[in-house]
mmCIF file of C-alpha atoms in Angstrom:
data_model
loop_
_atom_site.group_PDB
_atom_site.id
_atom_site.type_symbol
_atom_site.label_atom_id
_atom_site.label_comp_id
_atom_site.label_asym_id
_atom_site.label_seq_id
_atom_site.Cartn_x
_atom_site.Cartn_y
_atom_site.Cartn_z
ATOM 1 C CA MET A 156 37.516 -1.184 -20.521
ATOM 2 C CA ASP A 157 39.122 0.874 -17.749
ATOM 3 C CA PRO A 158 38.685 -1.003 -14.405
ATOM 4 C CA ASP A 159 36.962 1.976 -12.746
ATOM 5 C CA ARG A 160 34.544 2.423 -15.646
ATOM 6 C CA LYS A 161 33.873 -1.315 -15.652
ATOM 7 C CA HIS A 162 33.061 -1.226 -11.925
ATOM 8 C CA ILE A 163 30.697 1.735 -12.412
ATOM 9 C CA ALA A 164 28.965 -0.037 -15.314
ATOM 10 C CA GLU A 165 28.569 -3.213 -13.255
ATOM 11 C CA SER A 166 27.061 -1.162 -10.413
ATOM 12 C CA ARG A 167 24.503 0.309 -12.835
ATOM 13 C CA HIS A 168 23.738 -3.172 -14.179
ATOM 14 C CA ALA A 169 23.180 -4.486 -10.654
ATOM 15 C CA PHE A 170 20.854 -1.576 -9.861
ATOM 16 C CA ILE A 171 18.854 -2.120 -13.059
ATOM 17 C CA MET A 172 18.495 -5.844 -12.343
ATOM 18 C CA ARG A 173 17.331 -5.192 -8.765
ATOM 19 C CA GLU A 174 14.662 -2.820 -10.073
ATOM 20 C CA VAL A 175 13.545 -5.294 -12.737
ATOM 21 C CA GLU A 176 13.299 -8.124 -10.220
ATOM 22 C CA LEU A 177 11.413 -5.933 -7.748
ATOM 23 C CA ARG A 178 8.999 -4.228 -10.137
ATOM 24 C CA GLY A 179 8.928 -6.510 -13.172
ATOM 25 C CA THR A 180 9.718 -3.582 -15.459
ATOM 26 C CA VAL A 181 11.895 -0.469 -15.682
ATOM 27 C CA ARG A 182 11.800 2.717 -17.747
ATOM 28 C CA ILE A 183 14.985 4.153 -19.238
ATOM 29 C CA GLY A 184 14.209 7.769 -18.330
ATOM 30 C CA GLU A 185 13.361 6.941 -14.725
ATOM 31 C CA ILE A 186 16.519 4.863 -14.158
ATOM 32 C CA ALA A 187 18.689 7.512 -15.813
ATOM 33 C CA GLN A 188 17.246 10.187 -13.534
ATOM 34 C CA ARG A 189 17.721 8.112 -10.388
ATOM 35 C CA LEU A 190 21.343 7.281 -11.267
ATOM 36 C CA GLY A 191 22.184 10.776 -12.542
ATOM 37 C CA VAL A 192 23.261 9.650 -16.018
ATOM 38 C CA ASN A 193 21.873 10.233 -19.500
ATOM 39 C CA ASP A 194 19.308 8.034 -21.264
ATOM 40 C CA VAL A 195 21.868 6.801 -23.809
ATOM 41 C CA THR A 196 23.978 5.230 -21.040
ATOM 42 C CA ILE A 197 21.021 3.314 -19.592
ATOM 43 C CA ARG A 198 19.888 2.260 -23.066
ATOM 44 C CA ARG A 199 23.336 0.767 -23.702
ATOM 45 C CA ASP A 200 23.226 -0.983 -20.328
ATOM 46 C CA ILE A 201 19.851 -2.518 -21.152
ATOM 47 C CA ILE A 202 21.087 -3.647 -24.571
ATOM 48 C CA GLU A 203 24.047 -5.361 -22.888
ATOM 49 C CA LEU A 204 21.866 -7.024 -20.230
ATOM 50 C CA ASP A 205 19.447 -8.146 -22.941
ATOM 51 C CA ARG A 206 22.372 -9.638 -24.899
ATOM 52 C CA ARG A 207 23.340 -11.628 -21.793
ATOM 53 C CA GLY A 208 19.766 -12.875 -21.400
ATOM 54 C CA GLN A 209 19.344 -11.250 -17.989
ATOM 55 C CA LEU A 210 16.323 -9.147 -19.042
ATOM 56 C CA THR A 211 14.254 -8.444 -22.133
ATOM 57 C CA ARG A 212 14.501 -5.091 -23.860
ATOM 58 C CA VAL A 213 11.182 -3.429 -24.773
ATOM 59 C CA HIS A 214 10.321 -0.010 -26.153
ATOM 60 C CA GLY A 215 11.365 2.593 -23.594
ATOM 61 C CA GLY A 216 12.784 0.158 -21.061
ATOM 62 C CA ALA A 217 12.981 -3.514 -20.126
ATOM 63 C CA VAL A 218 11.076 -6.318 -18.434
ATOM 64 C CA ARG A 219 12.150 -9.460 -16.629
ATOM 65 C CA SER A 220 13.562 -12.003 -19.057
ATOM 66 C CA ASP A 221 10.910 -14.540 -18.073
ATOM 67 C CA ALA A 222 8.061 -12.057 -18.568
ATOM 68 C CA THR A 223 7.915 -12.572 -22.336
ATOM 69 C CA THR A 224 8.586 -16.306 -22.414
ATOM 70 C CA LYS A 225 5.819 -18.748 -23.075
ATOM 71 C CA VAL A 226 3.954 -19.711 -19.929
ATOM 72 C CA GLU A 227 4.252 -23.415 -19.259
ATOM 73 C CA ALA A 228 1.257 -25.502 -20.241
ATOM 74 C CA GLY A 229 -1.692 -25.193 -17.902
ATOM 75 C CA LYS A 230 -0.205 -22.268 -15.996
ATOM 76 C CA LEU A 231 -1.957 -18.912 -15.693
ATOM 77 C CA LEU A 232 -0.122 -15.623 -16.119
ATOM 78 C CA ILE A 233 -1.571 -13.067 -13.686
ATOM 79 C CA GLY A 234 -0.840 -9.335 -13.663
ATOM 80 C CA VAL A 235 -0.590 -7.468 -10.340
ATOM 81 C CA ILE A 236 -0.511 -3.651 -10.298
ATOM 82 C CA VAL A 237 0.062 -1.816 -7.008
ATOM 83 C CA PRO A 238 0.778 1.869 -6.288
ATOM 84 C CA ASN A 239 4.294 1.234 -4.982
ATOM 85 C CA ILE A 240 6.531 -1.429 -3.529
ATOM 86 C CA SER A 241 5.852 -0.465 0.093
ATOM 87 C CA THR A 242 5.860 -2.781 3.091
ATOM 88 C CA ASN A 243 2.061 -3.153 2.974
ATOM 89 C CA CYS A 244 1.989 -3.853 -0.757
ATOM 90 C CA THR A 245 4.853 -6.320 -0.452
ATOM 91 C CA SER A 246 3.043 -8.353 2.199
ATOM 92 C CA ILE A 247 -0.115 -8.396 0.044
ATOM 93 C CA VAL A 248 1.862 -9.637 -2.964
ATOM 94 C CA ARG A 249 3.557 -12.290 -0.793
ATOM 95 C CA GLY A 250 0.106 -13.571 0.105
ATOM 96 C CA MET A 251 -0.680 -13.872 -3.595
ATOM 97 C CA GLU A 252 2.568 -15.711 -4.264
ATOM 98 C CA VAL A 253 1.766 -18.374 -1.676
ATOM 99 C CA HIS A 254 -1.565 -19.142 -3.358
ATOM 100 C CA ALA A 255 -0.131 -18.783 -6.875
ATOM 101 C CA ARG A 256 1.853 -21.988 -6.485
ATOM 102 C CA SER A 257 -1.188 -24.109 -5.706
ATOM 103 C CA ALA A 258 -3.245 -22.308 -8.386
ATOM 104 C CA ARG A 259 -0.516 -22.953 -10.996
ATOM 105 C CA ALA A 260 -0.254 -19.245 -11.659
ATOM 106 C CA ARG A 261 2.722 -16.978 -12.223
ATOM 107 C CA LEU A 262 2.618 -13.310 -11.222
ATOM 108 C CA VAL A 263 3.875 -10.324 -13.198
ATOM 109 C CA LEU A 264 4.241 -7.309 -10.907
ATOM 110 C CA GLY A 265 3.937 -3.676 -11.947
ATOM 111 C CA SER A 266 3.985 -0.404 -9.997
ATOM 112 C CA SER A 267 1.869 2.611 -10.990
ATOM 113 C CA HIS A 268 3.705 5.051 -8.686
ATOM 114 C CA ASN A 269 0.243 6.585 -8.124
ATOM 115 C CA GLU A 270 0.274 7.922 -11.705
ATOM 116 C CA VAL A 271 -2.663 7.263 -14.041
ATOM 117 C CA GLU A 272 -0.453 7.254 -17.146
ATOM 118 C CA THR A 273 2.022 4.797 -15.622
ATOM 119 C CA GLU A 274 -0.844 2.588 -14.472
ATOM 120 C CA GLN A 275 -2.228 2.462 -18.020
ATOM 121 C CA GLN A 276 1.211 1.563 -19.349
ATOM 122 C CA CYS A 277 1.352 -1.335 -16.882
ATOM 123 C CA VAL A 278 -2.094 -2.525 -17.989
ATOM 124 C CA ASP A 279 -1.205 -2.303 -21.692
ATOM 125 C CA ARG A 280 2.083 -4.131 -21.171
ATOM 126 C CA MET A 281 0.454 -6.930 -19.185
ATOM 127 C CA VAL A 282 -2.352 -7.386 -21.696
ATOM 128 C CA GLY A 283 0.327 -7.493 -24.409
ATOM 129 C CA LEU A 284 2.135 -10.243 -22.498
ATOM 130 C CA GLY A 285 -1.066 -12.293 -22.521
ATOM 131 C CA VAL A 286 -2.105 -12.209 -18.865
ATOM 132 C CA SER A 287 -5.301 -14.075 -18.077
ATOM 133 C CA GLY A 288 -6.401 -11.474 -15.540
ATOM 134 C CA ILE A 289 -5.225 -8.539 -13.416
ATOM 135 C CA VAL A 290 -5.387 -7.697 -9.721
ATOM 136 C CA ILE A 291 -5.144 -3.914 -9.458
ATOM 137 C CA ALA A 292 -5.130 -1.290 -6.726
ATOM 138 C CA PRO A 293 -6.114 1.579 -9.050
ATOM 139 C CA THR A 294 -4.602 5.032 -8.816
ATOM 140 C CA VAL A 295 -7.066 7.432 -7.196
ATOM 141 C CA ARG A 296 -4.766 10.379 -6.598
ATOM 142 C CA GLY A 297 -5.484 13.278 -8.961
ATOM 143 C CA THR A 298 -8.583 11.661 -10.451
ATOM 144 C CA THR A 299 -12.194 10.789 -9.580
ATOM 145 C CA LEU A 300 -13.692 7.490 -8.499
ATOM 146 C CA ASP A 301 -15.901 7.537 -11.604
ATOM 147 C CA ALA A 302 -12.776 7.753 -13.767
ATOM 148 C CA VAL A 303 -11.134 4.983 -11.740
ATOM 149 C CA SER A 304 -14.175 2.777 -12.300
ATOM 150 C CA ARG A 305 -14.192 3.476 -16.052
ATOM 151 C CA ARG A 306 -10.503 2.603 -16.354
ATOM 152 C CA ALA A 307 -10.925 -0.640 -14.432
ATOM 153 C CA THR A 308 -14.009 -1.776 -16.367
ATOM 154 C CA SER A 309 -12.268 -1.051 -19.691
ATOM 155 C CA ILE A 310 -9.475 -3.576 -19.041
ATOM 156 C CA PRO A 311 -10.084 -6.409 -21.564
ATOM 157 C CA VAL A 312 -9.349 -9.289 -19.148
ATOM 158 C CA PRO A 313 -10.966 -10.282 -15.832
ATOM 159 C CA VAL A 314 -10.117 -7.786 -13.068
ATOM 160 C CA VAL A 315 -10.185 -7.807 -9.275
ATOM 161 C CA VAL A 316 -9.965 -4.374 -7.646
ATOM 162 C CA LEU A 317 -7.836 -4.328 -4.525
ATOM 163 C CA GLU A 318 -8.335 -1.977 -1.551
ATOM 164 C CA ARG A 319 -10.607 0.530 -3.322
ATOM 165 C CA ASP A 320 -14.299 1.095 -2.617
ATOM 166 C CA LEU A 321 -15.997 1.671 -5.982
ATOM 167 C CA SER A 322 -19.422 0.382 -4.949
ATOM 168 C CA ASN A 323 -21.089 3.813 -5.083
ATOM 169 C CA VAL A 324 -19.808 4.940 -8.486
ATOM 170 C CA LEU A 325 -20.923 4.223 -12.045
ATOM 171 C CA ASP A 326 -20.252 0.582 -12.998
ATOM 172 C CA GLY A 327 -18.287 0.039 -9.775
ATOM 173 C CA ASN A 328 -20.570 -2.788 -8.667
ATOM 174 C CA ARG A 329 -19.717 -4.686 -11.842
ATOM 175 C CA LEU A 330 -16.173 -5.205 -10.564
ATOM 176 C CA ASP A 331 -14.959 -7.916 -8.210
ATOM 177 C CA ASN A 332 -13.498 -6.241 -5.151
ATOM 178 C CA VAL A 333 -11.387 -7.260 -2.142
ATOM 179 C CA ARG A 334 -10.613 -4.780 0.624
ATOM 180 C CA VAL A 335 -10.273 -4.294 4.363
ATOM 181 C CA ASP A 336 -13.145 -2.884 6.439
ATOM 182 C CA ARG A 337 -11.441 0.168 7.954
ATOM 183 C CA ASN A 338 -14.607 1.222 9.766
ATOM 184 C CA HIS A 339 -14.388 -2.034 11.690
ATOM 185 C CA GLY A 340 -10.728 -1.394 12.516
ATOM 186 C CA VAL A 341 -11.488 2.067 13.891
ATOM 187 C CA ALA A 342 -14.431 0.727 15.892
ATOM 188 C CA LEU A 343 -12.177 -1.945 17.445
ATOM 189 C CA ALA A 344 -9.822 0.759 18.700
ATOM 190 C CA LEU A 345 -12.573 2.960 20.130
ATOM 191 C CA ARG A 346 -14.349 0.060 21.839
ATOM 192 C CA HIS A 347 -11.038 -0.864 23.454
ATOM 193 C CA PHE A 348 -10.643 2.705 24.700
ATOM 194 C CA GLN A 349 -14.156 2.629 26.120
ATOM 195 C CA ARG A 350 -13.625 -0.714 27.884
ATOM 196 C CA LEU A 351 -10.595 0.807 29.604
ATOM 197 C CA GLY A 352 -12.685 3.709 30.890
ATOM 198 C CA HIS A 353 -11.814 6.462 28.405
ATOM 199 C CA ASP A 354 -14.806 8.652 27.556
ATOM 200 C CA ALA A 355 -13.085 11.309 25.417
ATOM 201 C CA VAL A 356 -11.117 10.309 22.305
ATOM 202 C CA ALA A 357 -9.062 12.216 19.738
ATOM 203 C CA LEU A 358 -7.928 11.532 16.164
ATOM 204 C CA ALA A 359 -4.565 12.466 14.617
ATOM 205 C CA ILE A 360 -4.174 11.658 10.944
ATOM 206 C CA TYR A 361 -1.944 12.333 7.946
ATOM 207 C CA ASP A 362 -4.463 13.615 5.404
ATOM 208 C CA SER A 363 -2.326 12.956 2.322
ATOM 209 C CA VAL A 364 -2.808 9.190 2.577
ATOM 210 C CA LEU A 365 -5.488 7.742 0.314
ATOM 211 C CA VAL A 366 -7.507 6.231 3.175
ATOM 212 C CA ALA A 367 -7.646 9.330 5.412
ATOM 213 C CA ASP A 368 -11.302 10.091 4.671
ATOM 214 C CA GLN A 369 -12.356 6.501 5.377
ATOM 215 C CA ILE A 370 -10.608 6.482 8.738
ATOM 216 C CA ARG A 371 -11.960 9.913 9.697
ATOM 217 C CA ASP A 372 -15.548 8.965 8.783
ATOM 218 C CA GLY A 373 -15.194 5.689 10.691
ATOM 219 C CA PHE A 374 -13.803 7.516 13.733
ATOM 220 C CA HIS A 375 -16.621 10.048 14.037
ATOM 221 C CA GLY A 376 -19.275 7.447 13.284
ATOM 222 C CA ALA A 377 -17.979 4.952 15.856
ATOM 223 C CA ALA A 378 -17.373 7.628 18.526
ATOM 224 C CA ALA A 379 -20.915 8.940 18.146
ATOM 225 C CA HIS A 380 -22.364 5.420 18.256
ATOM 226 C CA LEU A 381 -20.424 4.620 21.440
ATOM 227 C CA GLY A 382 -21.300 7.945 23.083
ATOM 228 C CA LEU A 383 -17.668 9.107 23.286
ATOM 229 C CA THR A 384 -16.651 12.773 23.217
ATOM 230 C CA HIS A 385 -14.683 13.281 19.990
ATOM 231 C CA GLU A 386 -14.087 16.970 19.371
ATOM 232 C CA ILE A 387 -10.336 16.775 18.615
ATOM 233 C CA ASP A 388 -9.567 15.846 14.993
ATOM 234 C CA VAL A 389 -6.083 16.957 13.919
ATOM 235 C CA SER A 390 -4.307 16.693 10.572
ATOM 236 C CA LEU A 391 -0.563 16.158 11.029
ATOM 237 C CA PRO A 392 2.291 17.102 8.653
ATOM 238 C CA TYR A 393 4.475 14.528 6.901
ATOM 239 C CA ALA A 394 6.388 12.357 9.379
ATOM 240 C CA SER A 395 9.925 13.214 8.275
ATOM 241 C CA GLU A 396 12.621 12.440 10.811
ATOM 242 C CA ARG A 397 13.572 16.048 11.641
ATOM 243 C CA SER A 398 10.349 17.913 11.024
ATOM 244 C CA GLU A 399 10.004 20.879 13.376
ATOM 245 C CA ASP A 400 6.533 21.423 11.937
ATOM 246 C CA LEU A 401 5.484 17.926 12.995
ATOM 247 C CA THR A 402 6.937 18.313 16.490
ATOM 248 C CA GLY A 403 5.127 21.628 16.932
ATOM 249 C CA ALA A 404 1.850 20.126 15.708
ATOM 250 C CA ILE A 405 2.210 17.210 18.117
ATOM 251 C CA GLU A 406 2.913 19.532 21.060
ATOM 252 C CA LYS A 407 -0.243 21.511 20.245
ATOM 253 C CA LEU A 408 -2.237 18.287 19.978
ATOM 254 C CA LEU A 409 -0.992 17.026 23.335
ATOM 255 C CA ALA A 410 -1.800 20.390 24.957
ATOM 256 C CA ARG A 411 -5.358 20.256 23.570
ATOM 257 C CA CYS A 412 -5.795 16.725 24.907
ATOM 258 C CA ALA A 413 -4.619 17.786 28.377
ATOM 259 C CA GLU A 414 -6.796 20.918 28.426
ATOM 260 C CA SER A 415 -9.931 19.061 27.337
ATOM 261 C CA GLY A 416 -9.410 16.010 29.516
ATOM 262 C CA THR A 417 -9.016 13.752 26.470
ATOM 263 C CA THR A 418 -7.140 10.627 27.534
ATOM 264 C CA ALA A 419 -7.216 8.448 24.405
ATOM 265 C CA LEU A 420 -5.762 9.057 20.943
ATOM 266 C CA LEU A 421 -6.109 7.135 17.665
ATOM 267 C CA VAL A 422 -3.259 7.865 15.232
ATOM 268 C CA HIS A 423 -2.764 7.066 11.551
ATOM 269 C CA ALA A 424 -0.161 5.948 10.826
ATOM 270 C CA GLU A 425 2.431 4.306 13.035
ATOM 271 C CA GLY A 426 5.210 6.687 11.959
ATOM 272 C CA HIS A 427 3.215 9.538 13.438
ATOM 273 C CA ALA A 428 2.184 7.451 16.446
ATOM 274 C CA GLY A 429 5.806 6.691 17.268
ATOM 275 C CA ARG A 430 6.709 10.382 17.072
ATOM 276 C CA ILE A 431 3.790 11.280 19.340
ATOM 277 C CA VAL A 432 5.070 8.796 21.922
ATOM 278 C CA ASP A 433 8.569 10.335 21.775
ATOM 279 C CA VAL A 434 7.319 13.925 22.097
ATOM 280 C CA ALA A 435 4.929 12.983 24.914
ATOM 281 C CA LEU A 436 7.672 11.271 26.903
ATOM 282 C CA ASN A 437 9.964 14.290 26.420
ATOM 283 C CA LEU A 438 7.204 16.470 27.893
ATOM 284 C CA GLY A 439 6.749 14.198 30.891
ATOM 285 C CA ILE A 440 3.451 12.772 29.664
ATOM 286 C CA ARG A 441 3.102 9.120 30.666
ATOM 287 C CA ILE A 442 1.931 6.536 28.143
ATOM 288 C CA PRO A 443 -0.612 5.033 28.816
ATOM 289 C CA GLU A 444 -1.272 6.469 32.309
ATOM 290 C CA ASP A 445 -1.862 10.049 31.074
ATOM 291 C CA LEU A 446 -2.623 9.301 27.427
ATOM 292 C CA ALA A 447 -3.525 5.988 25.823
ATOM 293 C CA ILE A 448 -2.548 5.603 22.151
ATOM 294 C CA VAL A 449 -3.626 3.235 19.384
ATOM 295 C CA SER A 450 -1.826 3.216 16.050
ATOM 296 C CA TYR A 451 -3.847 2.480 12.923
ATOM 297 C CA ASP A 452 -1.026 0.463 11.361
ATOM 298 C CA ASP A 453 1.107 -2.401 12.605
ATOM 299 C CA ILE A 454 4.307 -2.797 10.638
ATOM 300 C CA HIS A 455 6.855 -1.718 13.244
ATOM 301 C CA ALA A 456 4.467 -0.583 15.993
ATOM 302 C CA ASP A 457 6.041 -2.949 18.514
ATOM 303 C CA LEU A 458 9.376 -1.091 18.161
ATOM 304 C CA ALA A 459 8.135 2.275 19.492
ATOM 305 C CA ALA A 460 9.562 3.590 22.779
ATOM 306 C CA VAL A 461 6.315 2.425 24.325
ATOM 307 C CA PRO A 462 5.139 -0.524 22.179
ATOM 308 C CA LEU A 463 1.993 0.581 20.386
ATOM 309 C CA THR A 464 -1.381 -1.068 20.547
ATOM 310 C CA SER A 465 -2.345 -1.194 16.885
ATOM 311 C CA VAL A 466 -4.984 -1.992 14.301
ATOM 312 C CA SER A 467 -3.431 -4.538 11.949
ATOM 313 C CA HIS A 468 -4.631 -5.541 8.486
ATOM 314 C CA PRO A 469 -4.580 -9.160 7.252
ATOM 315 C CA ASN A 470 -2.413 -8.219 4.256
ATOM 316 C CA ALA A 471 -1.297 -11.721 3.297
ATOM 317 C CA GLU A 472 -4.893 -12.960 3.444
ATOM 318 C CA LEU A 473 -5.958 -9.920 1.402
ATOM 319 C CA GLY A 474 -3.567 -10.957 -1.360
ATOM 320 C CA ARG A 475 -4.623 -14.594 -1.183
ATOM 321 C CA GLU A 476 -8.331 -13.730 -1.407
ATOM 322 C CA ALA A 477 -7.761 -11.384 -4.355
ATOM 323 C CA LEU A 478 -5.853 -14.015 -6.324
ATOM 324 C CA THR A 479 -8.362 -16.752 -5.458
ATOM 325 C CA LEU A 480 -11.229 -14.545 -6.611
ATOM 326 C CA LEU A 481 -9.447 -13.709 -9.866
ATOM 327 C CA VAL A 482 -8.636 -17.342 -10.669
ATOM 328 C CA ASP A 483 -12.264 -18.260 -10.021
ATOM 329 C CA ARG A 484 -13.386 -15.429 -12.290
ATOM 330 C CA ILE A 485 -11.020 -16.557 -15.063
ATOM 331 C CA ASP A 486 -12.404 -20.099 -14.813
ATOM 332 C CA ASP A 487 -16.010 -18.960 -15.378
ATOM 333 C CA VAL A 488 -15.269 -15.970 -17.612
ATOM 334 C CA ARG A 489 -17.604 -17.301 -20.305
ATOM 335 C CA THR A 490 -20.596 -17.399 -17.973
ATOM 336 C CA SER A 491 -22.474 -14.536 -16.405
ATOM 337 C CA SER A 492 -21.754 -14.370 -12.682
ATOM 338 C CA THR A 493 -22.646 -11.858 -10.010
ATOM 339 C CA PRO A 494 -19.626 -9.710 -9.033
ATOM 340 C CA ARG A 495 -18.270 -10.499 -5.591
ATOM 341 C CA HIS A 496 -17.213 -7.992 -2.946
ATOM 342 C CA ILE A 497 -15.105 -9.409 -0.116
ATOM 343 C CA MET A 498 -14.453 -7.446 3.076
ATOM 344 C CA LEU A 499 -11.767 -8.648 5.478
ATOM 345 C CA LEU A 500 -11.735 -7.546 9.109
ATOM 346 C CA PRO A 501 -8.679 -6.009 10.807
ATOM 347 C CA GLU A 502 -7.567 -7.093 14.260
ATOM 348 C CA LEU A 503 -6.461 -5.177 17.347
ATOM 349 C CA THR A 504 -3.060 -6.107 18.753
ATOM 350 C CA ILE A 505 -2.838 -4.898 22.362
ATOM 351 C CA ARG A 506 0.505 -3.627 23.639
ATOM 352 C CA SER A 507 1.773 -1.282 26.347
ATOM 353 C CA SER A 508 0.526 2.027 24.865
ATOM 354 C CA CYS A 509 -3.101 1.132 25.596
ATOM 355 C CA ALA A 510 -3.264 -1.813 27.934
ATOM 356 C CA ALA A 511 -4.350 -0.456 31.317
ATOM 357 C CA ALA A 512 -7.677 0.890 32.590
ATOM 358 C CA VAL A 513 -8.016 4.567 33.453
ATOM 359 C CA ALA A 514 -6.851 5.176 37.036
#
């Protein structure tokens, strides 16, 4: 083979293997589109990697080579399906991995990409591999909670639903559930504002995230309970790096806060919170002296120009609790047992953006 062509092929192989290791599975069409080549090329690559024993070829794609091997005696095979391999999801899965060793379980990871069809393919594949149970953060985008509940209850192995509240929909209470209490996280932020002397609070949120409604409801409920003025509730555009729309929206938000005497702002998520800090500083607004800010997210909040006070989720513990609950459910699958709903509480990490009392 020509050296250049060989190098290109090896680069494709390395990309395919990274995707397989990260996601547990790949689809030919998706990889071909991402690499800008035709399906035939990727199919040949997968055949070659399968021949080498580096992965296992399946219809339409490939899975990790160990995903179809026999699980060692006494060891559980557990499926995990998340919307995407984001920082939050990764830390949740890491929490599962820590407990998996002591539970003698091996994880098979799949990503739904927030698509119902892809999610169902992940479920079917995992059931076909013989998993003993599945932890799933079901896709809710483009569907209804009733439909989500029906899909989850139809899975033919024990299931634990992760980070979705299905308690008020048909059959939702039949499902084991582990999630974070976002209302508590919002209340932590607003109580902190109040202790520092702020009596008027504002909310800035990216409405396209799945949890926007939960955070908004928690904000208005907690503000009313605490007797805080809370008239400003702004939806922000996507936090792209060079978004003039976002900068303009932030400038309008900051002007409204100044005009109304609002001195405290809760922001979801930290990408938006960091941009608000930058725009405020450019306008001569002091953080926290003129405006105190709390970010509802804590992945890189400490790296903002003014380190952000933030609501942080116990992601690793979330993963550990979900896996523990599933293993327990698998152990007593032949007996009737009341479904369990576990709520974990976020914490408030105090940094410079909201650390001083109102002057």
